[in-house]
Short mmCIF file of C-alpha atoms and ligand atoms in Angstrom, two decimals:
data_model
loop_
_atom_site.label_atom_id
_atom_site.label_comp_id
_atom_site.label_asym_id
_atom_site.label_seq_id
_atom_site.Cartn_x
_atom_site.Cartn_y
_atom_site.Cartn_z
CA UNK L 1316 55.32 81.02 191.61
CA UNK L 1317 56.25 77.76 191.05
CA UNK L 1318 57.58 75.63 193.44
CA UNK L 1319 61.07 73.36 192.29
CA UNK L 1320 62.04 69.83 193.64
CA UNK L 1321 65.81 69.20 192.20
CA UNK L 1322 67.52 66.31 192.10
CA UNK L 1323 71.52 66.53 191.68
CA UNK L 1324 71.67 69.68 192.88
CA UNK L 1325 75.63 69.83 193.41
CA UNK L 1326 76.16 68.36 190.08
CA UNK L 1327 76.70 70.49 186.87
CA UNK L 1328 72.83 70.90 185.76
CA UNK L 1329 71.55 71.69 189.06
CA UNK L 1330 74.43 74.13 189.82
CA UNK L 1331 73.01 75.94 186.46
CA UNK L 1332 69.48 75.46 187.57
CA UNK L 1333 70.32 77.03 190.40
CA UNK L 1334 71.49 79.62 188.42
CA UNK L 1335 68.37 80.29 186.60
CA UNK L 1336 66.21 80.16 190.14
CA UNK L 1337 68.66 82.68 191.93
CA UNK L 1338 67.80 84.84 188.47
CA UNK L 1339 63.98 84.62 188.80
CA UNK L 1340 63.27 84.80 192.25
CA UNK L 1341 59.74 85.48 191.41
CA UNK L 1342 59.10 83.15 189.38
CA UNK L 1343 60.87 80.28 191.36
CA UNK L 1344 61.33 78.82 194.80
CA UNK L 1345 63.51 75.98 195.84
CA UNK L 1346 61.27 74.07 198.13
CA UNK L 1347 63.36 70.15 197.80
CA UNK L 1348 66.55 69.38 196.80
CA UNK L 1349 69.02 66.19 196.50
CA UNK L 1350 72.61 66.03 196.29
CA UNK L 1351 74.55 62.91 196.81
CA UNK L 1352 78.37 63.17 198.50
CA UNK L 1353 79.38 66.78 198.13
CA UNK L 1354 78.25 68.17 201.85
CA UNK L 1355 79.78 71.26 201.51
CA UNK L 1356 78.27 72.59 198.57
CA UNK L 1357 74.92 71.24 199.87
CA UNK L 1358 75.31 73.61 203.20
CA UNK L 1359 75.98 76.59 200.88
CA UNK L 1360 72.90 75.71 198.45
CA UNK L 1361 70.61 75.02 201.93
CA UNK L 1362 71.91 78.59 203.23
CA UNK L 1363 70.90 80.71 200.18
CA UNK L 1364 67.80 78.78 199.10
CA UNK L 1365 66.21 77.15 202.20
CA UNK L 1366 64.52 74.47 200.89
CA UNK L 1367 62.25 72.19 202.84
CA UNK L 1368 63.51 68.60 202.38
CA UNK L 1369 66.90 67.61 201.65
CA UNK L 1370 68.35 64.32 199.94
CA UNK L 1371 71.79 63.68 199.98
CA UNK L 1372 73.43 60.14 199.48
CA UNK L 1373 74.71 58.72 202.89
CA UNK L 1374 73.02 58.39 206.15
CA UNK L 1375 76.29 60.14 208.08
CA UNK L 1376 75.67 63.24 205.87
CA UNK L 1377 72.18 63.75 206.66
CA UNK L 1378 73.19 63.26 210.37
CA UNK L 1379 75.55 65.52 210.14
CA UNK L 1380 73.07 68.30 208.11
CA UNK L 1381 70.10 67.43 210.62
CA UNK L 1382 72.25 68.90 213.44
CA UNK L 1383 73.04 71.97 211.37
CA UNK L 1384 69.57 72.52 210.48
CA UNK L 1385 67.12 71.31 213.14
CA UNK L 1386 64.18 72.79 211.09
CA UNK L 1387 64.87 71.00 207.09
CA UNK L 1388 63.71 67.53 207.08
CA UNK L 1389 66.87 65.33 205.96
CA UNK L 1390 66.72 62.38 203.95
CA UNK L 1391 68.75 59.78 202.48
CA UNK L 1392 69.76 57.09 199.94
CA UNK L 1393 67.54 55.94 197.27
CA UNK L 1394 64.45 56.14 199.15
CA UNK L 1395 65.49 60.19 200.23
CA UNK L 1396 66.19 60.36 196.68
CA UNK L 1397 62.15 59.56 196.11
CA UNK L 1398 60.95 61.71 198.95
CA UNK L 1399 62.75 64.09 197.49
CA UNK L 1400 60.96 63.68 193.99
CA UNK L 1401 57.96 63.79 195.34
CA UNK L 1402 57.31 66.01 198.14
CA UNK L 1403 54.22 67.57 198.25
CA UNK L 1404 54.84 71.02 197.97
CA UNK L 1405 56.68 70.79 194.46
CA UNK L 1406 55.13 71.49 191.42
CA UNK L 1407 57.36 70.35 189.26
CA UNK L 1408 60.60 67.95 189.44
CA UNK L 1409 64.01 68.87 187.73
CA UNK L 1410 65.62 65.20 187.35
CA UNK L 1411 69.05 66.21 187.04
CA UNK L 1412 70.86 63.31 188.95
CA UNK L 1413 73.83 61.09 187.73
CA UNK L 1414 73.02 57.47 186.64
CA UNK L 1415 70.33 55.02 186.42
CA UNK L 1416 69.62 56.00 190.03
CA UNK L 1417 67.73 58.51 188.16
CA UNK L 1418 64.79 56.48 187.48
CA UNK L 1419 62.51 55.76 190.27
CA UNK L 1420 62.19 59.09 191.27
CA UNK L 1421 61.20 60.18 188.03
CA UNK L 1422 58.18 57.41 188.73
CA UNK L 1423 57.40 58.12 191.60
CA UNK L 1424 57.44 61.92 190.81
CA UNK L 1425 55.17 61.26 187.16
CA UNK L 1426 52.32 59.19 189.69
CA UNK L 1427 52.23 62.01 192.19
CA UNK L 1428 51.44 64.59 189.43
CA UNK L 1429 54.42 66.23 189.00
CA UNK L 1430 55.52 67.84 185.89
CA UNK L 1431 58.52 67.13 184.82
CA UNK L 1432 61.43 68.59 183.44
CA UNK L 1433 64.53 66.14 182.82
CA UNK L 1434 68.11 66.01 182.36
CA UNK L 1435 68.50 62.61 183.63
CA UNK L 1436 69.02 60.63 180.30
CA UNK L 1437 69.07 57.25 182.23
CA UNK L 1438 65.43 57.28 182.71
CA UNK L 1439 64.01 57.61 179.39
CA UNK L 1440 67.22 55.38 178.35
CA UNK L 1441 66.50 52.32 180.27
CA UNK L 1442 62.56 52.58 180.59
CA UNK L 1443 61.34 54.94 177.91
CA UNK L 1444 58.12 52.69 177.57
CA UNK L 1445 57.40 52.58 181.19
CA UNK L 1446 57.89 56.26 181.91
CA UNK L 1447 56.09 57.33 178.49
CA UNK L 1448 53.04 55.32 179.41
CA UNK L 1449 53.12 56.29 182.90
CA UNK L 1450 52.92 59.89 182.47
CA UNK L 1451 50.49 59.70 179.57
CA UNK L 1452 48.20 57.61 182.42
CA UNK L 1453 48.73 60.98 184.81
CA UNK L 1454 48.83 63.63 182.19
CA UNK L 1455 52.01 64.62 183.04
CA UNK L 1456 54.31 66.91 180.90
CA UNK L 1457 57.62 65.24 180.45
CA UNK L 1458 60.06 68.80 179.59
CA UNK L 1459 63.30 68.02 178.03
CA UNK L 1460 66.06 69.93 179.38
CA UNK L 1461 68.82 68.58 177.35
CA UNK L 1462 69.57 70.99 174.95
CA UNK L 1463 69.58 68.63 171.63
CA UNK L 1464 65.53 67.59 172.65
CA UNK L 1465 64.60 71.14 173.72
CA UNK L 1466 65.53 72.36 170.09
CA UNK L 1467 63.59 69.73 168.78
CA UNK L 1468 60.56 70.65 170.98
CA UNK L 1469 61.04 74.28 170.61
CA UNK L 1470 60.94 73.45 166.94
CA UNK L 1471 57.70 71.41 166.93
CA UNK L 1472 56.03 73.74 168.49
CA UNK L 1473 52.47 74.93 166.91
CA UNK L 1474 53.51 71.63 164.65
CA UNK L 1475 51.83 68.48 164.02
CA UNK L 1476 53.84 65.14 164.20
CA UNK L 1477 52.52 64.11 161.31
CA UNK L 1478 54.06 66.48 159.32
CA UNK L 1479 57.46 65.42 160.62
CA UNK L 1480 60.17 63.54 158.23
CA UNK L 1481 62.90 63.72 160.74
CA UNK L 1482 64.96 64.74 163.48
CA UNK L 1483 68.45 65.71 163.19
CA UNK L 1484 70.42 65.89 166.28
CA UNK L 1485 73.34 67.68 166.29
CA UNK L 1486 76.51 66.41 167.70
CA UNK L 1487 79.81 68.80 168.81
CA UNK L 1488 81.98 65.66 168.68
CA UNK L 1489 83.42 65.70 172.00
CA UNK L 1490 86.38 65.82 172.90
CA UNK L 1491 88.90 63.47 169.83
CA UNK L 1492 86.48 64.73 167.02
CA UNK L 1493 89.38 65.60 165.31
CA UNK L 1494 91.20 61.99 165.64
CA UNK L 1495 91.23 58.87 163.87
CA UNK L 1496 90.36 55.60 166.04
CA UNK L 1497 94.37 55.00 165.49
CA UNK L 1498 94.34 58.10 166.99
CA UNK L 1499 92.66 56.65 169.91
CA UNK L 1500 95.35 54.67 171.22
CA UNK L 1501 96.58 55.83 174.66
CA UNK L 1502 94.42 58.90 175.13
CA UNK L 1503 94.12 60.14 178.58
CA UNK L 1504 91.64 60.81 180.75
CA UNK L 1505 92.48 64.59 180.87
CA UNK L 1506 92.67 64.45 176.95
CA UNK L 1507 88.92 63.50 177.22
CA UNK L 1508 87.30 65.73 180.24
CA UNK L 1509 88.80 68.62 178.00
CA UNK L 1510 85.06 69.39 176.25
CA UNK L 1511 85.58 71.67 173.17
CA UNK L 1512 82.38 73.77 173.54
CA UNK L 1513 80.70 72.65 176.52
CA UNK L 1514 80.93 72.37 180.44
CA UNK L 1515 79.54 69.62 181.87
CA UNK L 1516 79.96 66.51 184.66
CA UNK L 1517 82.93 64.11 184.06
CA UNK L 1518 80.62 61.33 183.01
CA UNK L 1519 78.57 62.81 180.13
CA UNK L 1520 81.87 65.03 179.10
CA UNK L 1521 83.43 61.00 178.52
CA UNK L 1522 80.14 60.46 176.79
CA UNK L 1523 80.36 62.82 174.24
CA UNK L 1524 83.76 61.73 173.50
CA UNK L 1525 82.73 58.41 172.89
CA UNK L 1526 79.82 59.52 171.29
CA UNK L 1527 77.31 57.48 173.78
CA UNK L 1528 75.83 60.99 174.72
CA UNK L 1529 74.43 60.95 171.35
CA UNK L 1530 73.04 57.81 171.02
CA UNK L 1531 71.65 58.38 174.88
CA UNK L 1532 70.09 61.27 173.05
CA UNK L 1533 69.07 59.12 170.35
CA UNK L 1534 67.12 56.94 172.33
CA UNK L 1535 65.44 59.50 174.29
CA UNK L 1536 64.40 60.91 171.38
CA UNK L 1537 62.60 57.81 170.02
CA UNK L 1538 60.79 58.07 173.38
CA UNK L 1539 59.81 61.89 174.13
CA UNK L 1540 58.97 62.79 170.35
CA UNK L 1541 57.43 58.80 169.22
CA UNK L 1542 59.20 58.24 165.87
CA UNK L 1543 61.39 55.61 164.99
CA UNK L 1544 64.82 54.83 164.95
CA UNK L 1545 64.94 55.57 161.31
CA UNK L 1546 63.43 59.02 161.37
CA UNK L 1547 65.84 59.94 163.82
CA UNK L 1548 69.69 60.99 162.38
CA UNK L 1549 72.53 62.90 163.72
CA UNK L 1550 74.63 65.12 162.25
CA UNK L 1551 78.44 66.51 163.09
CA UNK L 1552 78.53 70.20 164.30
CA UNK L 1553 81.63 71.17 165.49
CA UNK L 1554 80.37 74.74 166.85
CA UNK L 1555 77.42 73.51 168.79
CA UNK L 1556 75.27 76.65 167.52
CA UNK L 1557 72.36 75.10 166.04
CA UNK L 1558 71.11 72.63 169.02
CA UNK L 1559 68.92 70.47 166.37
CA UNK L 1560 66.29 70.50 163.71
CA UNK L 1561 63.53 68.89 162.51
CA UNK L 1562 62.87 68.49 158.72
CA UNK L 1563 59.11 68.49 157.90
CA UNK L 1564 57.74 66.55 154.42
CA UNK L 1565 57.53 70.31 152.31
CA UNK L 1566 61.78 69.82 152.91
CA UNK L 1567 61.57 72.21 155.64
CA UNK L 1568 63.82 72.23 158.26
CA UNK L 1569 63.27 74.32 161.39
CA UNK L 1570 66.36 74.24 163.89
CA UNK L 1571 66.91 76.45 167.36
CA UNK L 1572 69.68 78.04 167.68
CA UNK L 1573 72.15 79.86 170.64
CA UNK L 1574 75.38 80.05 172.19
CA UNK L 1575 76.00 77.03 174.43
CA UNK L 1576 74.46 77.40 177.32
CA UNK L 1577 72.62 75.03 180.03
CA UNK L 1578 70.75 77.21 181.60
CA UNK L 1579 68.41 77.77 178.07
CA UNK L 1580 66.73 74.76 178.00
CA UNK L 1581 66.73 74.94 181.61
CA UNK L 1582 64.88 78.01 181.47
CA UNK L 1583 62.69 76.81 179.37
CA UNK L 1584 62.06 73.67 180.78
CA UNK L 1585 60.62 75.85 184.03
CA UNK L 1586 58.90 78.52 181.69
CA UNK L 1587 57.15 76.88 178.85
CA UNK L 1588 54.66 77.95 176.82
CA UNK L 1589 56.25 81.26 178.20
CA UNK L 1590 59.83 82.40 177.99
CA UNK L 1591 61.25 85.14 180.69
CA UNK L 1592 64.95 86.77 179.92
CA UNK L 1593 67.64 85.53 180.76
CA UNK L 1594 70.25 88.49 181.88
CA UNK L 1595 73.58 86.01 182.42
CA UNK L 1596 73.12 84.76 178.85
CA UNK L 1597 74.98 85.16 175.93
CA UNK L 1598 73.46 86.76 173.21
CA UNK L 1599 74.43 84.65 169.56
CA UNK L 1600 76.22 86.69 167.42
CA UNK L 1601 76.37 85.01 163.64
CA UNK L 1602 78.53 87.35 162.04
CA UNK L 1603 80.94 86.78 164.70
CA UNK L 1604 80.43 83.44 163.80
CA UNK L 1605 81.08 83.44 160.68
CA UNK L 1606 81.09 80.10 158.87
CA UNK L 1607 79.29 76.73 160.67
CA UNK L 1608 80.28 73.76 159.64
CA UNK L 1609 78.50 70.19 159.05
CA UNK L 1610 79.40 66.25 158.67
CA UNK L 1611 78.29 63.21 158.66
CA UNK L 1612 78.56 61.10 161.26
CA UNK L 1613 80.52 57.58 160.92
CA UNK L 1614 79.98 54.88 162.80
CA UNK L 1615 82.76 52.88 162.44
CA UNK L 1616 84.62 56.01 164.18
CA UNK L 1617 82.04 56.32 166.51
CA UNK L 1618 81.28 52.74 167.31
CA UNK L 1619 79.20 53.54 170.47
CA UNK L 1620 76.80 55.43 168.28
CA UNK L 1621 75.72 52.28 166.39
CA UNK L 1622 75.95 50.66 169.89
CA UNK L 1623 72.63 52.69 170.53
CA UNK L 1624 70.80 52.28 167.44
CA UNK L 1625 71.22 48.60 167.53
CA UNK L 1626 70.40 48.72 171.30
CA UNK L 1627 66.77 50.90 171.15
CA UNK L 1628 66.03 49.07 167.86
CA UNK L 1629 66.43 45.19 169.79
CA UNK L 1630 64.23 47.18 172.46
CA UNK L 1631 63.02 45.33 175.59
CA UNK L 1632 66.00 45.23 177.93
CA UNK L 1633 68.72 46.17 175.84
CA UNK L 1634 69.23 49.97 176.30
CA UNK L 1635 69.37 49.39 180.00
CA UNK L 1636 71.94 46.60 179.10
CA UNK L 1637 74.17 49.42 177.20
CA UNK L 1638 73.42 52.10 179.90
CA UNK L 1639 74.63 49.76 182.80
CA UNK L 1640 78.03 48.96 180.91
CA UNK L 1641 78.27 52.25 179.86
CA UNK L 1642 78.09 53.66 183.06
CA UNK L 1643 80.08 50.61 184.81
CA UNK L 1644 82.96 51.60 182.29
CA UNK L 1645 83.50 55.13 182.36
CA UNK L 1646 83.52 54.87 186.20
CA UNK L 1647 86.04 52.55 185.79
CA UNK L 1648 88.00 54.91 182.64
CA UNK L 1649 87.66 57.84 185.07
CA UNK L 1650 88.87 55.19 188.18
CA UNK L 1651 92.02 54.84 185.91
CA UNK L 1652 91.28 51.18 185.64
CA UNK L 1653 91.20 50.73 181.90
CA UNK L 1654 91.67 52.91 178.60
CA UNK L 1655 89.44 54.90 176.80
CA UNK L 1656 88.92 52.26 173.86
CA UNK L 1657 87.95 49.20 176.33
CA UNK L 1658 85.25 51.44 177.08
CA UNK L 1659 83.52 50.49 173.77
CA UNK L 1660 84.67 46.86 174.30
CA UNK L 1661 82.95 46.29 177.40
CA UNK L 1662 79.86 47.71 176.14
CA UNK L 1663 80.11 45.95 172.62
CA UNK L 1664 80.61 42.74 174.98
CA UNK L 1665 78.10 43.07 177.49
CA UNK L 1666 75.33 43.74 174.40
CA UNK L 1667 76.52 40.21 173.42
CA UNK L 1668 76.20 38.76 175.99
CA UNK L 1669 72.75 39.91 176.51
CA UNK L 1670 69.11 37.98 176.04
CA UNK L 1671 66.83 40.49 175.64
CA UNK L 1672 63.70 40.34 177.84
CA UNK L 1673 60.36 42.07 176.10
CA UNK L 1674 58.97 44.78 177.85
CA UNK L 1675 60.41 45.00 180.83
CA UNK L 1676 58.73 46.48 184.36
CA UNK L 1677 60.93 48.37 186.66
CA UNK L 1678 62.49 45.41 189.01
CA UNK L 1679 63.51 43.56 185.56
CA UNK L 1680 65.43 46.68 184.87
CA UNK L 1681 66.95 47.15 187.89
CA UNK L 1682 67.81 43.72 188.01
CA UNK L 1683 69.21 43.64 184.83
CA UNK L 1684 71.00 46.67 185.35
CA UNK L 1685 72.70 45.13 188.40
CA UNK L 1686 73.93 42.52 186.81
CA UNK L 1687 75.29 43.86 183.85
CA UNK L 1688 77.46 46.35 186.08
CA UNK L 1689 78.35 42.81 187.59
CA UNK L 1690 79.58 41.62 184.44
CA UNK L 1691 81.31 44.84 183.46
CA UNK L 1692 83.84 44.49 186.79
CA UNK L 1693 84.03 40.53 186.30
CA UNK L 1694 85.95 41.51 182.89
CA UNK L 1695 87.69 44.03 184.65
P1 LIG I 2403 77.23 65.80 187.55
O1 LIG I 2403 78.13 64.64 187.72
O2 LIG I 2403 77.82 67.15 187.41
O3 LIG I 2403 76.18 65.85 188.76
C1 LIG I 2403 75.48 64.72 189.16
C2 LIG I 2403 74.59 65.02 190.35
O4 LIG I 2403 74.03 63.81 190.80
C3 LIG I 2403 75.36 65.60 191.54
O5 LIG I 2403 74.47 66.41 192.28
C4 LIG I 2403 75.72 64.35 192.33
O6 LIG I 2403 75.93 64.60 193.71
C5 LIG I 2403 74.45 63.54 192.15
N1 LIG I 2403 74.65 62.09 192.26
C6 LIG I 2403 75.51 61.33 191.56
N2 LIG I 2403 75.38 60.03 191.91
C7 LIG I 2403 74.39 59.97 192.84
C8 LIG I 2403 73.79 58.91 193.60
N3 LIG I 2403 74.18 57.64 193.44
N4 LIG I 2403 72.80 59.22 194.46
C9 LIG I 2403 72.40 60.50 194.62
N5 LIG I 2403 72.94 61.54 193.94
C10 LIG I 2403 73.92 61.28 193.07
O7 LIG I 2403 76.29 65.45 186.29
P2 LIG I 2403 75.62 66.45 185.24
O8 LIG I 2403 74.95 67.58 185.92
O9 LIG I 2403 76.58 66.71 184.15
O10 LIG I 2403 74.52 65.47 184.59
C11 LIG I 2403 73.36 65.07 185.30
C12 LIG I 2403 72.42 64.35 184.33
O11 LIG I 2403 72.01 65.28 183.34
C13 LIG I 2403 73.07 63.19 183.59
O12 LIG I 2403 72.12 62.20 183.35
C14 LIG I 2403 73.51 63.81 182.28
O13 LIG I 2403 73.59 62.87 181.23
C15 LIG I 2403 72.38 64.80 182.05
N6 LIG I 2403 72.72 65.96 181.22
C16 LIG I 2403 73.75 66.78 181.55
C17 LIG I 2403 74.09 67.86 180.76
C18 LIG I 2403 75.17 68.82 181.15
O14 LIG I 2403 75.37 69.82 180.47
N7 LIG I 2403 75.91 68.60 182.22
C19 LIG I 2403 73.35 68.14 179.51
C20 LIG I 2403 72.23 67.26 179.31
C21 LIG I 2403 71.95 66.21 180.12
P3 LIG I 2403 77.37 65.02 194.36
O15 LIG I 2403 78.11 65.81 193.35
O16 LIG I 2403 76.94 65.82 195.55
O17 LIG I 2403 78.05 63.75 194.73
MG1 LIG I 2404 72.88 67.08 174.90
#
């Protein structure tokens, strides 16, 4: 049995790692759980699963939860958000919160011992080094759950890294893959939650049609599989059935593929080495199929693409630099406050305005993160 602390339980990844725990019941147990404004769903998740510890954002809602149930220790805020990560009874830690909020916890968790499996992109994002080294330090596993990265892994494994010529992440597109940046002009923000292949939270459904979800990915990549930047491509895959590849020296290529569907690398993320069944999926049909379909990616379309690969190549503080603006201006794109193309302004301008610090510990990168989200609303 192993025992599951889950952060952003109310959000879409948790909702589908619910899914996978309710499936395996065991295999699994709930035993802490975070989840930051949405009370309701939290009472329903705390009625079926009964976990130990609760998280959730604001001191009012845990109040409010305490006097519904006396016998679950309730937390809040950031620091509930650690407790959470770390309470003693998990085993492992699904990171599956919003934001750069993301990050301690996924310390914190890595020094207690925990393995961990994460969907949080903001942690590897803005502290790759720090959270590498860490759980190297502990001998912790860090499990990918996004899909791209558990292809890749799933690829690799029984490989050796120094066999390895490349990654190739694959990319649906998003949302305007079919538009030019003309094309751009005066999209709204229903336009872009409208995800061709996949279902996912508002922010990282804006991310993919910016194309920042892929360089996130990007990034993380550098960090969870050690190669650089230039060993590290994406390519345009409109049907999101191959998840990635990896391309060997012999000219190779080994790629994972599947319908799209969360709770996979979820799954996997709880199961590896091992791999159970999973009854709610869908089985891939290729003949159904048909025909898949391939293209480069450009990144003068895709500006916020090159945004990341200029941003983990300057290193030191600069992907927490893009991160911060990115997230400062899709809350503001999905707060109707600005269009969709000043979200790749902001960032562009915030990059600029940047001096990078080398190796950075945590309270640089909070700081820094702080005050580029200050920035972001002073060009607001
Ligand atoms: P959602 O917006 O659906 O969910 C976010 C979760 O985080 C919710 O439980 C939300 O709580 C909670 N939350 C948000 N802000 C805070 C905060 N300040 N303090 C505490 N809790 C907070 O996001 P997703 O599930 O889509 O994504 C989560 C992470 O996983 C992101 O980093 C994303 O990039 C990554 N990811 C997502 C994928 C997907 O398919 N969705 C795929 C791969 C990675 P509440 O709703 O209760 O307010
Ligand atoms: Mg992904």
């Amino acid at each position: 049995m192993k025992r599951i602390s889950l952060l952003g339980a109310t959000g879409s990844i948790g909702i589908q790692t619910l899914d996978v725990i309710r499936e395996h019941p065991e295999e699994f147990k709930l035993v802490s759980m975070s989840a930051g404004r949405n009370v309701e769903l939290s009472r329903k998740i705390i009625n079926e699963f009964q976990p130990e510890l609760v998280s959730v954002q604001e001191k009012a809602d845990a109040d409010c939860l305490r006097s519904e149930f006396p016998s679950i220790k309730m937390v809040y805020g950031h620091e509930g958000l650690v407790e959470a990560a770390v309470f003693n009874k998990a085993d492992v830690l699904i990171n599956a919160v919003l934001g750069s909020v993301g990050l301690k916890p996924t310390l914190e968790a890595i020094r207690s011992g925990k393995t961990i499996a994460i969907a949080n992109k903001e942690t590897l994002v803005t502290a790759g080094h720090i959270v590498m080294g860490e759980a190297k330090r502990h001998k912790v596993a860090i499990l990918p759950v996004d899909s791209e990265h558990s292809a890749i892994f799933q690829a690799l494994q029984g490989e050796k890294e120094k066999n390895i010529e490349r990654l190739i992440l694959t990319a649906s597109g998003g949302s305007f893959r079919d538009r030019t940046r003309d094309e751009l002009q005066g999209v709204t923000k229903s336009d872009a939650l409208n995800h061709p292949n996949w279902s996912m939270g508002a922010k990282i459904t804006i991310d993919s049609a910016t194309m920042m979800n892929k360089g996130l990915e990007v990034i993380e990549a550098h960090w969870l599989f050690s190669l650089p930047y230039d060993d590290i491509s994406v390519l345009l895959h409109r049907e999101s059935i191959i998840h990635s590849m990896v391309e060997f020296h012999d000219t190779s290529i080994i790629a994972q593929l599947g319908t799209p569907d969360m709770k996979v690398p979820i799954q996997y993320a709880l199961t590896y080495p091992d791999r159970l069944p999973l009854v709610t999926g869908k089985r891939l049909n290729l003949a159904e199929v048909g025909k898949l379909h391939f293209t480069d990616m450009d990144l003068d379309r895709f500006r916020c693409l090159k945004f990341a690969y200029d941003a983990g190549r300057a290193g030191g503080t600069m992907p927490a630099v893009m991160n911060a603006a990115n997230e400062a201006a899709v809350a503001a794109f999905l707060d109707d406050r600005i269009n969709f193309l000043q979200i790749e302004d902001l960032i562009e301008k915030s990059m600029e305005n940047h001096d990078i610090i080398e190796n950075p510990d945590l309270e640089t990168i909070q700081e820094v993160d702080k005050e580029t989200r200050s920035f972001v609303n002073s060009l607001l």
